[in-house]
PDB file of C-alpha atoms in Angstrom:
ATOM      1  CA  SER A 100      92.972   9.670-133.594  1.00  0.00           C
ATOM      2  CA  TYR A 101      93.716  13.345-133.504  1.00  0.00           C
ATOM      3  CA  GLU A 102      91.700  15.596-135.243  1.00  0.00           C
ATOM      4  CA  LEU A 103      92.035  19.360-136.459  1.00  0.00           C
ATOM      5  CA  THR A 104      88.662  21.362-136.557  1.00  0.00           C
ATOM      6  CA  GLN A 105      88.051  24.079-139.098  1.00  0.00           C
ATOM      7  CA  PRO A 106      85.070  25.647-140.138  1.00  0.00           C
ATOM      8  CA  PRO A 107      83.268  24.296-143.431  1.00  0.00           C
ATOM      9  CA  SER A 108      83.068  27.688-144.871  1.00  0.00           C
ATOM     10  CA  VAL A 109      83.424  31.184-144.720  1.00  0.00           C
ATOM     11  CA  SER A 110      82.451  34.127-146.751  1.00  0.00           C
ATOM     12  CA  VAL A 111      83.801  37.965-147.235  1.00  0.00           C
ATOM     13  CA  SER A 112      83.454  40.557-149.631  1.00  0.00           C
ATOM     14  CA  PRO A 113      86.183  41.808-151.711  1.00  0.00           C
ATOM     15  CA  GLY A 114      88.417  43.903-149.632  1.00  0.00           C
ATOM     16  CA  GLN A 115      87.522  42.768-146.597  1.00  0.00           C
ATOM     17  CA  THR A 116      89.490  40.344-144.155  1.00  0.00           C
ATOM     18  CA  ALA A 117      88.557  36.762-143.988  1.00  0.00           C
ATOM     19  CA  ARG A 118      89.799  34.790-141.152  1.00  0.00           C
ATOM     20  CA  ILE A 119      90.379  30.850-140.996  1.00  0.00           C
ATOM     21  CA  THR A 120      90.375  28.967-137.731  1.00  0.00           C
ATOM     22  CA  CYS A 121      92.199  25.839-136.892  1.00  0.00           C
ATOM     23  CA  SER A 122      92.007  23.834-133.907  1.00  0.00           C
ATOM     24  CA  GLY A 123      93.650  20.887-132.139  1.00  0.00           C
ATOM     25  CA  ASP A 124      95.028  19.614-129.154  1.00  0.00           C
ATOM     26  CA  ALA A 125      98.591  19.275-130.081  1.00  0.00           C
ATOM     27  CA  LEU A 126      98.717  22.788-131.891  1.00  0.00           C
ATOM     28  CA  PRO A 127     100.330  24.361-128.924  1.00  0.00           C
ATOM     29  CA  LYS A 128     103.460  21.682-129.330  1.00  0.00           C
ATOM     30  CA  GLN A 129     103.370  21.197-133.390  1.00  0.00           C
ATOM     31  CA  TYR A 130     103.734  23.933-135.913  1.00  0.00           C
ATOM     32  CA  ALA A 131     100.656  24.217-138.536  1.00  0.00           C
ATOM     33  CA  TYR A 132     100.689  24.703-142.303  1.00  0.00           C
ATOM     34  CA  TRP A 133      98.071  26.032-144.410  1.00  0.00           C
ATOM     35  CA  TYR A 134      97.433  25.199-148.151  1.00  0.00           C
ATOM     36  CA  GLN A 135      95.401  26.383-151.033  1.00  0.00           C
ATOM     37  CA  GLN A 136      93.493  24.142-153.032  1.00  0.00           C
ATOM     38  CA  LYS A 137      91.536  25.775-156.042  1.00  0.00           C
ATOM     39  CA  PRO A 138      89.188  23.165-158.226  1.00  0.00           C
ATOM     40  CA  GLY A 139      90.953  20.838-160.067  1.00  0.00           C
ATOM     41  CA  GLN A 140      94.337  21.860-159.073  1.00  0.00           C
ATOM     42  CA  ALA A 141      96.790  20.224-156.676  1.00  0.00           C
ATOM     43  CA  PRO A 142      97.063  22.310-153.062  1.00  0.00           C
ATOM     44  CA  VAL A 143      99.753  25.008-152.623  1.00  0.00           C
ATOM     45  CA  LEU A 144     101.471  25.762-149.182  1.00  0.00           C
ATOM     46  CA  VAL A 145     100.576  29.403-148.556  1.00  0.00           C
ATOM     47  CA  ILE A 146     101.743  29.087-144.458  1.00  0.00           C
ATOM     48  CA  TYR A 147     104.362  27.448-142.754  1.00  0.00           C
ATOM     49  CA  LYS A 148     105.315  27.115-139.260  1.00  0.00           C
ATOM     50  CA  ASP A 149     102.492  28.856-137.978  1.00  0.00           C
ATOM     51  CA  SER A 150     102.969  32.321-139.553  1.00  0.00           C
ATOM     52  CA  GLU A 151     106.056  32.047-141.803  1.00  0.00           C
ATOM     53  CA  ARG A 152     104.938  32.986-145.963  1.00  0.00           C
ATOM     54  CA  PRO A 153     106.693  30.849-148.373  1.00  0.00           C
ATOM     55  CA  SER A 154     108.716  33.130-151.277  1.00  0.00           C
ATOM     56  CA  GLY A 155     105.871  34.001-154.031  1.00  0.00           C
ATOM     57  CA  ILE A 156     102.806  34.092-151.709  1.00  0.00           C
ATOM     58  CA  PRO A 157     101.258  37.366-151.288  1.00  0.00           C
ATOM     59  CA  GLU A 158     101.439  39.775-148.489  1.00  0.00           C
ATOM     60  CA  ARG A 159      97.859  39.949-147.748  1.00  0.00           C
ATOM     61  CA  PHE A 160      98.512  36.018-146.714  1.00  0.00           C
ATOM     62  CA  SER A 161      99.621  35.986-142.917  1.00  0.00           C
ATOM     63  CA  GLY A 162      99.259  33.151-140.030  1.00  0.00           C
ATOM     64  CA  SER A 163      98.983  33.117-136.239  1.00  0.00           C
ATOM     65  CA  SER A 164      99.131  30.800-133.244  1.00  0.00           C
ATOM     66  CA  SER A 165      97.151  31.292-129.832  1.00  0.00           C
ATOM     67  CA  GLY A 166      97.070  28.073-127.860  1.00  0.00           C
ATOM     68  CA  THR A 167      95.125  25.378-129.182  1.00  0.00           C
ATOM     69  CA  THR A 168      94.057  27.494-132.649  1.00  0.00           C
ATOM     70  CA  VAL A 169      95.709  28.538-135.380  1.00  0.00           C
ATOM     71  CA  THR A 170      94.570  31.035-137.764  1.00  0.00           C
ATOM     72  CA  LEU A 171      94.920  31.840-141.254  1.00  0.00           C
ATOM     73  CA  THR A 172      94.273  35.706-142.127  1.00  0.00           C
ATOM     74  CA  ILE A 173      93.648  37.264-145.528  1.00  0.00           C
ATOM     75  CA  SER A 174      93.587  40.777-145.793  1.00  0.00           C
ATOM     76  CA  GLY A 175      92.033  42.716-148.315  1.00  0.00           C
ATOM     77  CA  VAL A 176      90.875  39.343-149.845  1.00  0.00           C
ATOM     78  CA  GLN A 177      90.897  39.512-153.759  1.00  0.00           C
ATOM     79  CA  ALA A 178      88.227  36.931-156.158  1.00  0.00           C
ATOM     80  CA  GLU A 179      91.432  34.945-157.116  1.00  0.00           C
ATOM     81  CA  ASP A 180      91.671  33.974-152.917  1.00  0.00           C
ATOM     82  CA  GLU A 181      88.134  32.093-153.610  1.00  0.00           C
ATOM     83  CA  ALA A 182      89.483  28.572-152.892  1.00  0.00           C
ATOM     84  CA  ASP A 183      89.370  25.965-150.356  1.00  0.00           C
ATOM     85  CA  TYR A 184      92.167  25.997-147.297  1.00  0.00           C
ATOM     86  CA  TYR A 185      93.536  23.130-145.159  1.00  0.00           C
ATOM     87  CA  CYS A 186      95.501  23.186-142.404  1.00  0.00           C
ATOM     88  CA  GLN A 187      97.965  20.693-141.367  1.00  0.00           C
ATOM     89  CA  SER A 188     100.039  19.795-138.420  1.00  0.00           C
ATOM     90  CA  ALA A 189     101.134  16.507-136.510  1.00  0.00           C
ATOM     91  CA  ASP A 190      99.985  14.615-133.314  1.00  0.00           C
ATOM     92  CA  SER A 191     101.487  14.985-130.253  1.00  0.00           C
ATOM     93  CA  SER A 192     104.315  12.846-131.185  1.00  0.00           C
ATOM     94  CA  GLY A 193     105.050  14.413-134.474  1.00  0.00           C
ATOM     95  CA  THR A 194     105.034  11.416-136.033  1.00  0.00           C
ATOM     96  CA  LEU A 195     101.189  11.028-137.466  1.00  0.00           C
ATOM     97  CA  TRP A 196      99.755  13.741-139.683  1.00  0.00           C
ATOM     98  CA  VAL A 197      96.511  15.233-140.111  1.00  0.00           C
ATOM     99  CA  PHE A 198      94.788  17.789-142.227  1.00  0.00           C
ATOM    100  CA  GLY A 199      92.144  19.530-141.127  1.00  0.00           C
ATOM    101  CA  GLY A 200      88.411  19.291-143.107  1.00  0.00           C
ATOM    102  CA  GLY A 201      88.743  22.287-145.078  1.00  0.00           C
ATOM    103  CA  THR A 202      87.461  25.388-145.316  1.00  0.00           C
ATOM    104  CA  LYS A 203      85.669  26.990-148.353  1.00  0.00           C
ATOM    105  CA  LEU A 204      86.223  30.438-148.749  1.00  0.00           C
ATOM    106  CA  THR A 205      83.611  32.445-150.626  1.00  0.00           C
ATOM    107  CA  VAL A 206      84.329  36.137-152.360  1.00  0.00           C
ATOM    108  CA  LEU A 207      80.671  37.642-152.238  1.00  0.00           C
TER     109      LEU A 207
ATOM    110  CA  GLN B  79     112.274  22.914-161.690  1.00  0.00           C
ATOM    111  CA  VAL B  80     110.538  20.277-159.094  1.00  0.00           C
ATOM    112  CA  GLN B  81     108.554  17.997-161.088  1.00  0.00           C
ATOM    113  CA  LEU B  82     106.444  15.144-159.713  1.00  0.00           C
ATOM    114  CA  VAL B  83     104.301  12.392-161.864  1.00  0.00           C
ATOM    115  CA  GLU B  84     102.056  10.137-160.249  1.00  0.00           C
ATOM    116  CA  SER B  85     100.878   7.107-162.758  1.00  0.00           C
ATOM    117  CA  GLY B  86      99.271   3.788-161.908  1.00  0.00           C
ATOM    118  CA  GLY B  87      95.920   5.093-161.106  1.00  0.00           C
ATOM    119  CA  GLY B  88      92.848   3.397-162.307  1.00  0.00           C
ATOM    120  CA  LEU B  89      89.765   1.244-161.680  1.00  0.00           C
ATOM    121  CA  VAL B  90      89.957  -1.615-159.310  1.00  0.00           C
ATOM    122  CA  LYS B  91      87.541  -4.365-157.741  1.00  0.00           C
ATOM    123  CA  PRO B  92      86.954  -4.336-154.080  1.00  0.00           C
ATOM    124  CA  GLY B  93      89.490  -6.463-152.530  1.00  0.00           C
ATOM    125  CA  GLY B  94      91.871  -5.782-155.249  1.00  0.00           C
ATOM    126  CA  SER B  95      95.519  -4.390-155.606  1.00  0.00           C
ATOM    127  CA  LEU B  96      97.420  -1.386-157.214  1.00  0.00           C
ATOM    128  CA  ARG B  97     100.644  -0.102-157.400  1.00  0.00           C
ATOM    129  CA  LEU B  98     101.062   3.771-157.470  1.00  0.00           C
ATOM    130  CA  SER B  99     104.421   5.074-159.034  1.00  0.00           C
ATOM    131  CA  CYS B 100     105.920   8.616-158.574  1.00  0.00           C
ATOM    132  CA  ALA B 101     108.624  10.107-160.864  1.00  0.00           C
ATOM    133  CA  ALA B 102     110.333  12.913-159.437  1.00  0.00           C
ATOM    134  CA  SER B 103     112.672  15.234-161.140  1.00  0.00           C
ATOM    135  CA  GLY B 104     114.546  18.516-160.486  1.00  0.00           C
ATOM    136  CA  PHE B 105     115.672  18.114-157.380  1.00  0.00           C
ATOM    137  CA  THR B 106     117.876  15.820-155.611  1.00  0.00           C
ATOM    138  CA  PHE B 107     115.251  12.863-154.402  1.00  0.00           C
ATOM    139  CA  SER B 108     117.640  11.151-152.339  1.00  0.00           C
ATOM    140  CA  ASP B 109     118.176  14.239-149.873  1.00  0.00           C
ATOM    141  CA  TYR B 110     114.106  14.290-149.430  1.00  0.00           C
ATOM    142  CA  TYR B 111     111.298  12.633-147.260  1.00  0.00           C
ATOM    143  CA  MET B 112     108.183  11.804-149.512  1.00  0.00           C
ATOM    144  CA  SER B 113     104.494  11.620-148.816  1.00  0.00           C
ATOM    145  CA  TRP B 114     101.290  10.596-150.394  1.00  0.00           C
ATOM    146  CA  ILE B 115      98.249  12.378-149.723  1.00  0.00           C
ATOM    147  CA  ARG B 116      94.584  11.202-151.223  1.00  0.00           C
ATOM    148  CA  GLN B 117      91.363  13.428-151.571  1.00  0.00           C
ATOM    149  CA  ALA B 118      88.153  11.615-152.158  1.00  0.00           C
ATOM    150  CA  PRO B 119      85.946  12.665-154.632  1.00  0.00           C
ATOM    151  CA  GLY B 120      84.399  16.158-153.172  1.00  0.00           C
ATOM    152  CA  LYS B 121      86.024  15.742-150.153  1.00  0.00           C
ATOM    153  CA  GLY B 122      89.210  17.187-148.091  1.00  0.00           C
ATOM    154  CA  LEU B 123      92.745  15.780-147.940  1.00  0.00           C
ATOM    155  CA  GLU B 124      94.083  12.967-146.087  1.00  0.00           C
ATOM    156  CA  TRP B 125      97.291  12.216-145.614  1.00  0.00           C
ATOM    157  CA  VAL B 126      98.184   8.418-146.171  1.00  0.00           C
ATOM    158  CA  SER B 127     102.241   7.777-145.353  1.00  0.00           C
ATOM    159  CA  TYR B 128     105.364   8.965-145.210  1.00  0.00           C
ATOM    160  CA  ILE B 129     108.852   8.007-145.783  1.00  0.00           C
ATOM    161  CA  SER B 130     112.104   8.827-145.040  1.00  0.00           C
ATOM    162  CA  SER B 131     114.596  10.137-147.222  1.00  0.00           C
ATOM    163  CA  SER B 132     116.720   6.968-147.010  1.00  0.00           C
ATOM    164  CA  GLY B 133     113.411   4.734-146.670  1.00  0.00           C
ATOM    165  CA  SER B 134     114.671   3.883-143.078  1.00  0.00           C
ATOM    166  CA  THR B 135     111.633   5.514-141.329  1.00  0.00           C
ATOM    167  CA  ILE B 136     107.920   5.038-142.207  1.00  0.00           C
ATOM    168  CA  TYR B 137     104.549   6.167-140.972  1.00  0.00           C
ATOM    169  CA  TYR B 138     101.057   5.473-142.261  1.00  0.00           C
ATOM    170  CA  ALA B 139      97.468   6.844-141.477  1.00  0.00           C
ATOM    171  CA  ASP B 140      95.396   4.423-139.318  1.00  0.00           C
ATOM    172  CA  SER B 141      92.963   3.996-142.379  1.00  0.00           C
ATOM    173  CA  VAL B 142      95.696   2.623-144.483  1.00  0.00           C
ATOM    174  CA  LYS B 143      98.135   0.777-141.987  1.00  0.00           C
ATOM    175  CA  GLY B 144      98.309  -2.797-142.392  1.00  0.00           C
ATOM    176  CA  ARG B 145      96.852  -2.565-146.196  1.00  0.00           C
ATOM    177  CA  PHE B 146      99.386  -0.002-148.038  1.00  0.00           C
ATOM    178  CA  THR B 147     103.003  -0.056-148.162  1.00  0.00           C
ATOM    179  CA  ILE B 148     104.966   3.044-149.319  1.00  0.00           C
ATOM    180  CA  SER B 149     108.688   2.640-150.659  1.00  0.00           C
ATOM    181  CA  ARG B 150     110.944   4.557-152.820  1.00  0.00           C
ATOM    182  CA  ASP B 151     114.182   3.831-155.165  1.00  0.00           C
ATOM    183  CA  ASN B 152     116.505   6.306-155.016  1.00  0.00           C
ATOM    184  CA  ALA B 153     118.361   5.261-157.786  1.00  0.00           C
ATOM    185  CA  LYS B 154     115.187   5.746-160.050  1.00  0.00           C
ATOM    186  CA  ASN B 155     114.033   8.987-158.321  1.00  0.00           C
ATOM    187  CA  SER B 156     110.731   7.245-157.953  1.00  0.00           C
ATOM    188  CA  LEU B 157     108.218   6.761-154.954  1.00  0.00           C
ATOM    189  CA  TYR B 158     105.914   4.046-154.682  1.00  0.00           C
ATOM    190  CA  LEU B 159     102.427   2.998-153.071  1.00  0.00           C
ATOM    191  CA  GLN B 160     101.356  -0.345-152.848  1.00  0.00           C
ATOM    192  CA  MET B 161      97.771  -0.601-152.358  1.00  0.00           C
ATOM    193  CA  ASN B 162      96.297  -4.256-151.136  1.00  0.00           C
ATOM    194  CA  SER B 163      92.502  -4.976-150.159  1.00  0.00           C
ATOM    195  CA  LEU B 164      91.512  -2.075-151.565  1.00  0.00           C
ATOM    196  CA  ARG B 165      87.773  -1.002-150.351  1.00  0.00           C
ATOM    197  CA  ALA B 166      85.236   1.347-151.770  1.00  0.00           C
ATOM    198  CA  GLU B 167      86.588   4.038-149.272  1.00  0.00           C
ATOM    199  CA  ASP B 168      89.658   4.054-151.089  1.00  0.00           C
ATOM    200  CA  THR B 169      88.556   5.767-153.856  1.00  0.00           C
ATOM    201  CA  ALA B 170      90.271   9.015-154.348  1.00  0.00           C
ATOM    202  CA  VAL B 171      92.702  11.138-156.271  1.00  0.00           C
ATOM    203  CA  TYR B 172      96.027  10.307-154.640  1.00  0.00           C
ATOM    204  CA  TYR B 173      99.116  12.939-154.932  1.00  0.00           C
ATOM    205  CA  CYS B 174     102.961  12.433-153.909  1.00  0.00           C
ATOM    206  CA  ALA B 175     104.469  15.617-152.379  1.00  0.00           C
ATOM    207  CA  ARG B 176     107.797  16.027-151.529  1.00  0.00           C
ATOM    208  CA  ILE B 177     108.660  17.043-147.681  1.00  0.00           C
ATOM    209  CA  SER B 178     110.474  19.957-146.612  1.00  0.00           C
ATOM    210  CA  SER B 179     111.383  19.910-142.757  1.00  0.00           C
ATOM    211  CA  SER B 180     107.824  19.134-141.686  1.00  0.00           C
ATOM    212  CA  TRP B 181     105.793  20.859-144.466  1.00  0.00           C
ATOM    213  CA  LEU B 182     104.663  19.499-148.353  1.00  0.00           C
ATOM    214  CA  ASP B 183     106.201  22.140-150.413  1.00  0.00           C
ATOM    215  CA  TYR B 184     105.844  20.530-153.961  1.00  0.00           C
ATOM    216  CA  TRP B 185     102.996  18.389-154.859  1.00  0.00           C
ATOM    217  CA  GLY B 186     101.907  16.190-158.324  1.00  0.00           C
ATOM    218  CA  GLN B 187      98.647  16.717-160.151  1.00  0.00           C
ATOM    219  CA  GLY B 188      97.543  13.567-158.671  1.00  0.00           C
ATOM    220  CA  THR B 189      96.218  10.048-160.284  1.00  0.00           C
ATOM    221  CA  LEU B 190      92.571   8.653-159.380  1.00  0.00           C
ATOM    222  CA  VAL B 191      92.177   5.437-157.936  1.00  0.00           C
ATOM    223  CA  THR B 192      88.713   4.057-158.110  1.00  0.00           C
ATOM    224  CA  VAL B 193      87.542   0.722-156.216  1.00  0.00           C
ATOM    225  CA  SER B 194      84.150  -0.596-157.446  1.00  0.00           C
ATOM    226  CA  SER B 195      82.761  -3.624-158.563  1.00  0.00           C
TER     227      SER B 195
END
């Protein structure tokens, strides 16, 4: 079955830039989406179609894609950005969805 | 405003069945695909299933195919997940979510399903 691979954890100091990667063989063909989940809360979409930002999401959140890897970048990280981040995409047929394993972002 | 409220979770024995419901409001339910996603305690998100706006197109994750059935009632603005032959590994918070194009733009708060003897 298709898998998306994320690093389990990323740590940065406030004001620095955090980069979270997500790798998958079908990513050159399928868009990726990023969700932020804080403890006890439902996930929230922060990036769609690789690099588009929904309304209400701060400009410090951005996304990019290169080959089989997509990257969520958080510039000028703030304490409130500490959360789990998940990428989501589909298999090469576009019919079966998958989430990455999630990355815990720690703000030191 | 868009609201999704799940219900029907609880404790069930292995091999048992449970039916989850998701009540939608604040948008034209019949215009949107809908999905179920689950999260085992302390674990990551797992996509379970999605259904088209008319109910004619349905897909399942391999882990639940043949045991779970997704359905919807557009007249009642409701989404359902019938879960049969439940296993301990099905223990999770189950979220319903609205699909916008190919992403999940609104999520409910989830309902906990515990499979244990």
